[in-house]
Amino acid sequence: MTLSRAVDLTQRLLRCQSVTPNDGGALPLLADMLRDAGFTVDLVSFSGPGEAEILNLYARIGTVSPCLVFAGHTDVVPPGNPAAWRFDPFSGEIADGMIWGRGACDMKGGVAASIAAALDHLEGAGAPNGSIAFLITGDEEGPAINGTVKLLDWVMARGERFDACVLGEPTNPNALGDMMKIGRRGSLTGEIVVHGRLGHVAYPHLASNPIPPLLRILVALTDAPLDKGTSSFDASNLEVVTVDTGNPSTNVIPAEARARFNIRFNDLWTPETLRAEVQTRVDTASAGADVSLDFMPCNALAFLTGPGRFTTLVADAVEAETGLRPVLSTTGGTSDARFISAHCPVVEFGLVGRTMHAIDERVAIADIDRLTAVYGRIITSFLT
């Protein structure tokens, strides 16, 4: 069976065991391929105190505007129990018209399609009328500290700029062409601790139970909606994700009760205004209880690439190759597009994501080739 360039590269990437923070040889593989095609390529590592060193790739051909950058990641989540898979999760096995393996749709197939599209374009049209770049990280599935955000700072410090970006995350729920992402909601996580006084349940007057005030606070946080959403975004939602006292006994009033929550917020909010709203609700509901409220650092802001020339160009390319006009969506979790959006317009369009992070992750071979055609059409349209 003769494989297309994109499918062959997908298979080779799937055989790299690049579970975050390990690269497994994935980015050097891409670096060699891009250098051979005439790109200037840099493999750049970042780390911090106590943090794993993360390998990232930046490649570019051309030095002038307009510059179209393709972004993505080659790191993957752990496969779980390999024995539960139909095929070895790092084999890149091809069967039933699908290619199987951890990262097939999220997002080694998308990375392979973008690189194949660029190489096809260069072979057919020669040097680009502008520039094509790649921004590929090994830290998207991890803390996202030593990946795209630092790589962008490194690129900008060199004086380089991008005019638009396509991120190849798996955006389609059911069929290639269903959906492209033009924005994402932000994410903010916090923890509430109510401090009580330990005591015997038979002598409650000698103790102070922290659970009732915590329950009042959680009701205050969840009962009233944060907003009603916008024309581009769903309503912001606060979800309580843990409630705990650390109390193994049935006859002891606990000394404290704590809860963690996560908020997915739209562009009506900033982290600062959201923290203030939460603090107000906690203060109102705490009724004199001893309460502490802390927030984790927020590196996921809401962003939106409004409808315009670039979003239309991408949607037109998708429709031309798939026959479907993609829905412009801001749903789903966070992605590295949140970092790129500060530098240029960014949209996300990739493969079908029904099996991402799941046992037997897989993607249709035909979809990889059609995605390559979509990306090729975007390159041609953007650089013409």
PDB file of N, CA, C and O in Angstrom, residues 297-350:
ATOM      1  N   PRO A 297      -2.784  30.662  39.246  1.00  0.00           N
ATOM      2  CA  PRO A 297      -2.435  31.577  38.152  1.00  0.00           C
ATOM      3  C   PRO A 297      -3.233  31.253  36.893  1.00  0.00           C
ATOM      4  O   PRO A 297      -3.469  30.087  36.574  1.00  0.00           O
ATOM      5  N   CYS A 298      -3.646  32.284  36.195  1.00  0.00           N
ATOM      6  CA  CYS A 298      -4.470  32.101  34.995  1.00  0.00           C
ATOM      7  C   CYS A 298      -3.652  32.416  33.751  1.00  0.00           C
ATOM      8  O   CYS A 298      -3.205  33.555  33.567  1.00  0.00           O
ATOM      9  N   ASN A 299      -3.446  31.410  32.896  1.00  0.00           N
ATOM     10  CA  ASN A 299      -2.765  31.654  31.618  1.00  0.00           C
ATOM     11  C   ASN A 299      -3.681  31.312  30.447  1.00  0.00           C
ATOM     12  O   ASN A 299      -3.216  31.051  29.338  1.00  0.00           O
ATOM     13  N   ALA A 300      -4.991  31.316  30.714  1.00  0.00           N
ATOM     14  CA  ALA A 300      -5.957  30.961  29.663  1.00  0.00           C
ATOM     15  C   ALA A 300      -7.040  32.028  29.600  1.00  0.00           C
ATOM     16  O   ALA A 300      -8.039  31.970  30.316  1.00  0.00           O
ATOM     17  N   LEU A 301      -6.822  33.038  28.765  1.00  0.00           N
ATOM     18  CA  LEU A 301      -7.785  34.112  28.604  1.00  0.00           C
ATOM     19  C   LEU A 301      -8.731  33.792  27.457  1.00  0.00           C
ATOM     20  O   LEU A 301      -8.374  33.091  26.509  1.00  0.00           O
ATOM     21  N   ALA A 302      -9.930  34.320  27.536  1.00  0.00           N
ATOM     22  CA  ALA A 302     -10.857  34.189  26.416  1.00  0.00           C
ATOM     23  C   ALA A 302     -10.343  35.025  25.247  1.00  0.00           C
ATOM     24  O   ALA A 302      -9.780  36.108  25.438  1.00  0.00           O
ATOM     25  N   PHE A 303     -10.535  34.522  24.028  1.00  0.00           N
ATOM     26  CA  PHE A 303     -10.136  35.291  22.851  1.00  0.00           C
ATOM     27  C   PHE A 303     -11.093  34.986  21.713  1.00  0.00           C
ATOM     28  O   PHE A 303     -11.767  33.960  21.697  1.00  0.00           O
ATOM     29  N   LEU A 304     -11.120  35.879  20.737  1.00  0.00           N
ATOM     30  CA  LEU A 304     -12.000  35.722  19.587  1.00  0.00           C
ATOM     31  C   LEU A 304     -11.331  36.309  18.357  1.00  0.00           C
ATOM     32  O   LEU A 304     -10.839  37.442  18.393  1.00  0.00           O
ATOM     33  N   THR A 305     -11.267  35.526  17.297  1.00  0.00           N
ATOM     34  CA  THR A 305     -10.866  36.031  15.984  1.00  0.00           C
ATOM     35  C   THR A 305     -12.164  36.310  15.232  1.00  0.00           C
ATOM     36  O   THR A 305     -12.825  35.379  14.758  1.00  0.00           O
ATOM     37  N   GLY A 306     -12.539  37.565  15.181  1.00  0.00           N
ATOM     38  CA  GLY A 306     -13.830  37.910  14.616  1.00  0.00           C
ATOM     39  C   GLY A 306     -13.952  37.560  13.150  1.00  0.00           C
ATOM     40  O   GLY A 306     -12.942  37.446  12.433  1.00  0.00           O
ATOM     41  N   PRO A 307     -15.171  37.348  12.687  1.00  0.00           N
ATOM     42  CA  PRO A 307     -15.379  37.075  11.266  1.00  0.00           C
ATOM     43  C   PRO A 307     -14.732  38.154  10.406  1.00  0.00           C
ATOM     44  O   PRO A 307     -14.828  39.347  10.708  1.00  0.00           O
ATOM     45  N   GLY A 308     -14.075  37.752   9.336  1.00  0.00           N
ATOM     46  CA  GLY A 308     -13.364  38.681   8.473  1.00  0.00           C
ATOM     47  C   GLY A 308     -12.710  37.939   7.337  1.00  0.00           C
ATOM     48  O   GLY A 308     -13.041  36.786   7.034  1.00  0.00           O
ATOM     49  N   ARG A 309     -11.742  38.578   6.698  1.00  0.00           N
ATOM     50  CA  ARG A 309     -11.109  38.012   5.510  1.00  0.00           C
ATOM     51  C   ARG A 309     -10.483  36.658   5.799  1.00  0.00           C
ATOM     52  O   ARG A 309     -10.651  35.704   5.020  1.00  0.00           O
ATOM     53  N   PHE A 310      -9.762  36.539   6.919  1.00  0.00           N
ATOM     54  CA  PHE A 310      -9.043  35.294   7.176  1.00  0.00           C
ATOM     55  C   PHE A 310     -10.002  34.157   7.523  1.00  0.00           C
ATOM     56  O   PHE A 310      -9.862  33.036   7.015  1.00  0.00           O
ATOM     57  N   THR A 311     -10.964  34.416   8.390  1.00  0.00           N
ATOM     58  CA  THR A 311     -11.907  33.347   8.729  1.00  0.00           C
ATOM     59  C   THR A 311     -12.699  32.913   7.503  1.00  0.00           C
ATOM     60  O   THR A 311     -12.977  31.725   7.318  1.00  0.00           O
ATOM     61  N   THR A 312     -13.044  33.858   6.644  1.00  0.00           N
ATOM     62  CA  THR A 312     -13.751  33.510   5.411  1.00  0.00           C
ATOM     63  C   THR A 312     -12.873  32.691   4.488  1.00  0.00           C
ATOM     64  O   THR A 312     -13.328  31.715   3.866  1.00  0.00           O
ATOM     65  N   LEU A 313     -11.606  33.067   4.375  1.00  0.00           N
ATOM     66  CA  LEU A 313     -10.661  32.322   3.534  1.00  0.00           C
ATOM     67  C   LEU A 313     -10.565  30.871   3.983  1.00  0.00           C
ATOM     68  O   LEU A 313     -10.606  29.942   3.161  1.00  0.00           O
ATOM     69  N   VAL A 314     -10.434  30.665   5.295  1.00  0.00           N
ATOM     70  CA  VAL A 314     -10.323  29.298   5.816  1.00  0.00           C
ATOM     71  C   VAL A 314     -11.624  28.538   5.599  1.00  0.00           C
ATOM     72  O   VAL A 314     -11.624  27.381   5.153  1.00  0.00           O
ATOM     73  N   ALA A 315     -12.750  29.156   5.900  1.00  0.00           N
ATOM     74  CA  ALA A 315     -14.038  28.492   5.719  1.00  0.00           C
ATOM     75  C   ALA A 315     -14.275  28.136   4.256  1.00  0.00           C
ATOM     76  O   ALA A 315     -14.805  27.058   3.937  1.00  0.00           O
ATOM     77  N   ASP A 316     -13.883  29.027   3.346  1.00  0.00           N
ATOM     78  CA  ASP A 316     -14.026  28.753   1.913  1.00  0.00           C
ATOM     79  C   ASP A 316     -13.188  27.549   1.505  1.00  0.00           C
ATOM     80  O   ASP A 316     -13.632  26.699   0.710  1.00  0.00           O
ATOM     81  N   ALA A 317     -11.963  27.455   2.046  1.00  0.00           N
ATOM     82  CA  ALA A 317     -11.092  26.325   1.718  1.00  0.00           C
ATOM     83  C   ALA A 317     -11.672  25.018   2.236  1.00  0.00           C
ATOM     84  O   ALA A 317     -11.644  23.987   1.549  1.00  0.00           O
ATOM     85  N   VAL A 318     -12.215  25.054   3.444  1.00  0.00           N
ATOM     86  CA  VAL A 318     -12.839  23.856   4.015  1.00  0.00           C
ATOM     87  C   VAL A 318     -14.018  23.414   3.160  1.00  0.00           C
ATOM     88  O   VAL A 318     -14.157  22.235   2.812  1.00  0.00           O
ATOM     89  N   GLU A 319     -14.863  24.354   2.797  1.00  0.00           N
ATOM     90  CA  GLU A 319     -16.042  24.008   2.009  1.00  0.00           C
ATOM     91  C   GLU A 319     -15.662  23.476   0.631  1.00  0.00           C
ATOM     92  O   GLU A 319     -16.275  22.520   0.123  1.00  0.00           O
ATOM     93  N   ALA A 320     -14.641  24.074   0.019  1.00  0.00           N
ATOM     94  CA  ALA A 320     -14.235  23.643  -1.311  1.00  0.00           C
ATOM     95  C   ALA A 320     -13.736  22.201  -1.316  1.00  0.00           C
ATOM     96  O   ALA A 320     -13.945  21.463  -2.283  1.00  0.00           O
ATOM     97  N   GLU A 321     -13.079  21.776  -0.235  1.00  0.00           N
ATOM     98  CA  GLU A 321     -12.485  20.436  -0.202  1.00  0.00           C
ATOM     99  C   GLU A 321     -13.377  19.392   0.456  1.00  0.00           C
ATOM    100  O   GLU A 321     -13.211  18.201   0.213  1.00  0.00           O
ATOM    101  N   THR A 322     -14.312  19.812   1.302  1.00  0.00           N
ATOM    102  CA  THR A 322     -15.149  18.839   2.020  1.00  0.00           C
ATOM    103  C   THR A 322     -16.621  18.890   1.618  1.00  0.00           C
ATOM    104  O   THR A 322     -17.370  17.953   1.916  1.00  0.00           O
ATOM    105  N   GLY A 323     -17.039  19.990   1.010  1.00  0.00           N
ATOM    106  CA  GLY A 323     -18.448  20.151   0.685  1.00  0.00           C
ATOM    107  C   GLY A 323     -19.287  20.643   1.838  1.00  0.00           C
ATOM    108  O   GLY A 323     -20.503  20.802   1.702  1.00  0.00           O
ATOM    109  N   LEU A 324     -18.675  20.893   2.989  1.00  0.00           N
ATOM    110  CA  LEU A 324     -19.384  21.370   4.171  1.00  0.00           C
ATOM    111  C   LEU A 324     -18.919  22.775   4.532  1.00  0.00           C
ATOM    112  O   LEU A 324     -17.721  23.068   4.494  1.00  0.00           O
ATOM    113  N   ARG A 325     -19.857  23.633   4.897  1.00  0.00           N
ATOM    114  CA  ARG A 325     -19.510  24.958   5.393  1.00  0.00           C
ATOM    115  C   ARG A 325     -19.361  24.855   6.904  1.00  0.00           C
ATOM    116  O   ARG A 325     -20.330  24.573   7.625  1.00  0.00           O
ATOM    117  N   PRO A 326     -18.155  25.054   7.433  1.00  0.00           N
ATOM    118  CA  PRO A 326     -17.959  24.809   8.866  1.00  0.00           C
ATOM    119  C   PRO A 326     -18.666  25.837   9.742  1.00  0.00           C
ATOM    120  O   PRO A 326     -18.725  27.021   9.418  1.00  0.00           O
ATOM    121  N   VAL A 327     -19.213  25.351  10.845  1.00  0.00           N
ATOM    122  CA  VAL A 327     -19.755  26.236  11.875  1.00  0.00           C
ATOM    123  C   VAL A 327     -18.591  26.958  12.540  1.00  0.00           C
ATOM    124  O   VAL A 327     -17.558  26.348  12.856  1.00  0.00           O
ATOM    125  N   LEU A 328     -18.735  28.259  12.752  1.00  0.00           N
ATOM    126  CA  LEU A 328     -17.713  29.036  13.457  1.00  0.00           C
ATOM    127  C   LEU A 328     -18.015  28.957  14.949  1.00  0.00           C
ATOM    128  O   LEU A 328     -19.031  29.458  15.413  1.00  0.00           O
ATOM    129  N   SER A 329     -17.130  28.318  15.710  1.00  0.00           N
ATOM    130  CA  SER A 329     -17.433  27.956  17.090  1.00  0.00           C
ATOM    131  C   SER A 329     -16.363  28.457  18.047  1.00  0.00           C
ATOM    132  O   SER A 329     -15.201  28.660  17.676  1.00  0.00           O
ATOM    133  N   THR A 330     -16.781  28.639  19.305  1.00  0.00           N
ATOM    134  CA  THR A 330     -15.843  28.954  20.386  1.00  0.00           C
ATOM    135  C   THR A 330     -15.966  27.929  21.510  1.00  0.00           C
ATOM    136  O   THR A 330     -15.555  28.186  22.638  1.00  0.00           O
ATOM    137  N   THR A 331     -16.531  26.773  21.217  1.00  0.00           N
ATOM    138  CA  THR A 331     -16.766  25.754  22.240  1.00  0.00           C
ATOM    139  C   THR A 331     -15.500  24.970  22.534  1.00  0.00           C
ATOM    140  O   THR A 331     -14.494  25.075  21.840  1.00  0.00           O
ATOM    141  N   GLY A 332     -15.578  24.125  23.569  1.00  0.00           N
ATOM    142  CA  GLY A 332     -14.466  23.240  23.893  1.00  0.00           C
ATOM    143  C   GLY A 332     -13.566  23.814  24.966  1.00  0.00           C
ATOM    144  O   GLY A 332     -13.830  24.872  25.550  1.00  0.00           O
ATOM    145  N   GLY A 333     -12.485  23.098  25.211  1.00  0.00           N
ATOM    146  CA  GLY A 333     -11.536  23.508  26.237  1.00  0.00           C
ATOM    147  C   GLY A 333     -10.544  24.528  25.712  1.00  0.00           C
ATOM    148  O   GLY A 333     -10.758  25.165  24.680  1.00  0.00           O
ATOM    149  N   THR A 334      -9.443  24.667  26.422  1.00  0.00           N
ATOM    150  CA  THR A 334      -8.423  25.622  26.010  1.00  0.00           C
ATOM    151  C   THR A 334      -7.485  24.990  24.986  1.00  0.00           C
ATOM    152  O   THR A 334      -7.428  23.771  24.830  1.00  0.00           O
ATOM    153  N   SER A 335      -6.759  25.818  24.279  1.00  0.00           N
ATOM    154  CA  SER A 335      -5.738  25.360  23.345  1.00  0.00           C
ATOM    155  C   SER A 335      -4.630  26.404  23.311  1.00  0.00           C
ATOM    156  O   SER A 335      -4.771  27.504  23.862  1.00  0.00           O
ATOM    157  N   ASP A 336      -3.541  26.090  22.618  1.00  0.00           N
ATOM    158  CA  ASP A 336      -2.446  27.051  22.523  1.00  0.00           C
ATOM    159  C   ASP A 336      -2.793  28.255  21.667  1.00  0.00           C
ATOM    160  O   ASP A 336      -2.024  29.224  21.612  1.00  0.00           O
ATOM    161  N   ALA A 337      -3.944  28.225  21.011  1.00  0.00           N
ATOM    162  CA  ALA A 337      -4.389  29.411  20.269  1.00  0.00           C
ATOM    163  C   ALA A 337      -4.525  30.615  21.190  1.00  0.00           C
ATOM    164  O   ALA A 337      -4.416  31.758  20.735  1.00  0.00           O
ATOM    165  N   ARG A 338      -4.742  30.383  22.473  1.00  0.00           N
ATOM    166  CA  ARG A 338      -4.890  31.502  23.404  1.00  0.00           C
ATOM    167  C   ARG A 338      -3.612  32.323  23.496  1.00  0.00           C
ATOM    168  O   ARG A 338      -3.669  33.526  23.765  1.00  0.00           O
ATOM    169  N   PHE A 339      -2.461  31.689  23.284  1.00  0.00           N
ATOM    170  CA  PHE A 339      -1.192  32.415  23.304  1.00  0.00           C
ATOM    171  C   PHE A 339      -0.944  33.107  21.965  1.00  0.00           C
ATOM    172  O   PHE A 339      -0.475  34.241  21.913  1.00  0.00           O
ATOM    173  N   ILE A 340      -1.267  32.421  20.889  1.00  0.00           N
ATOM    174  CA  ILE A 340      -0.996  32.943  19.551  1.00  0.00           C
ATOM    175  C   ILE A 340      -1.886  34.133  19.235  1.00  0.00           C
ATOM    176  O   ILE A 340      -1.502  35.044  18.495  1.00  0.00           O
ATOM    177  N   SER A 341      -3.090  34.167  19.796  1.00  0.00           N
ATOM    178  CA  SER A 341      -4.059  35.218  19.477  1.00  0.00           C
ATOM    179  C   SER A 341      -3.551  36.612  19.823  1.00  0.00           C
ATOM    180  O   SER A 341      -4.051  37.607  19.282  1.00  0.00           O
ATOM    181  N   ALA A 342      -2.577  36.713  20.702  1.00  0.00           N
ATOM    182  CA  ALA A 342      -2.016  38.018  21.059  1.00  0.00           C
ATOM    183  C   ALA A 342      -1.097  38.558  19.961  1.00  0.00           C
ATOM    184  O   ALA A 342      -0.736  39.741  19.981  1.00  0.00           O
ATOM    185  N   HIS A 343      -0.744  37.694  18.999  1.00  0.00           N
ATOM    186  CA  HIS A 343       0.229  38.084  17.983  1.00  0.00           C
ATOM    187  C   HIS A 343      -0.357  38.187  16.584  1.00  0.00           C
ATOM    188  O   HIS A 343       0.181  38.916  15.739  1.00  0.00           O
ATOM    189  N   CYS A 344      -1.427  37.461  16.306  1.00  0.00           N
ATOM    190  CA  CYS A 344      -2.029  37.511  14.971  1.00  0.00           C
ATOM    191  C   CYS A 344      -3.384  36.811  15.027  1.00  0.00           C
ATOM    192  O   CYS A 344      -3.664  36.073  15.969  1.00  0.00           O
ATOM    193  N   PRO A 345      -4.226  37.026  14.014  1.00  0.00           N
ATOM    194  CA  PRO A 345      -5.471  36.268  13.955  1.00  0.00           C
ATOM    195  C   PRO A 345      -5.180  34.770  13.880  1.00  0.00           C
ATOM    196  O   PRO A 345      -4.273  34.339  13.159  1.00  0.00           O
ATOM    197  N   VAL A 346      -5.964  33.982  14.615  1.00  0.00           N
ATOM    198  CA  VAL A 346      -5.742  32.532  14.637  1.00  0.00           C
ATOM    199  C   VAL A 346      -7.079  31.818  14.572  1.00  0.00           C
ATOM    200  O   VAL A 346      -8.036  32.214  15.238  1.00  0.00           O
ATOM    201  N   VAL A 347      -7.145  30.799  13.740  1.00  0.00           N
ATOM    202  CA  VAL A 347      -8.307  29.918  13.704  1.00  0.00           C
ATOM    203  C   VAL A 347      -7.813  28.488  13.857  1.00  0.00           C
ATOM    204  O   VAL A 347      -6.651  28.180  13.568  1.00  0.00           O
ATOM    205  N   GLU A 348      -8.697  27.633  14.317  1.00  0.00           N
ATOM    206  CA  GLU A 348      -8.352  26.224  14.499  1.00  0.00           C
ATOM    207  C   GLU A 348      -9.204  25.372  13.564  1.00  0.00           C
ATOM    208  O   GLU A 348     -10.434  25.516  13.534  1.00  0.00           O
ATOM    209  N   PHE A 349      -8.538  24.510  12.829  1.00  0.00           N
ATOM    210  CA  PHE A 349      -9.249  23.527  12.019  1.00  0.00           C
ATOM    211  C   PHE A 349      -8.354  22.307  11.868  1.00  0.00           C
ATOM    212  O   PHE A 349      -7.195  22.423  11.467  1.00  0.00           O
ATOM    213  N   GLY A 350      -8.908  21.152  12.232  1.00  0.00           N
ATOM    214  CA  GLY A 350      -8.131  19.924  12.146  1.00  0.00           C
ATOM    215  C   GLY A 350      -9.016  18.731  11.847  1.00  0.00           C
ATOM    216  O   GLY A 350     -10.012  18.846  11.126  1.00  0.00           O
TER     217      GLY A 350
END
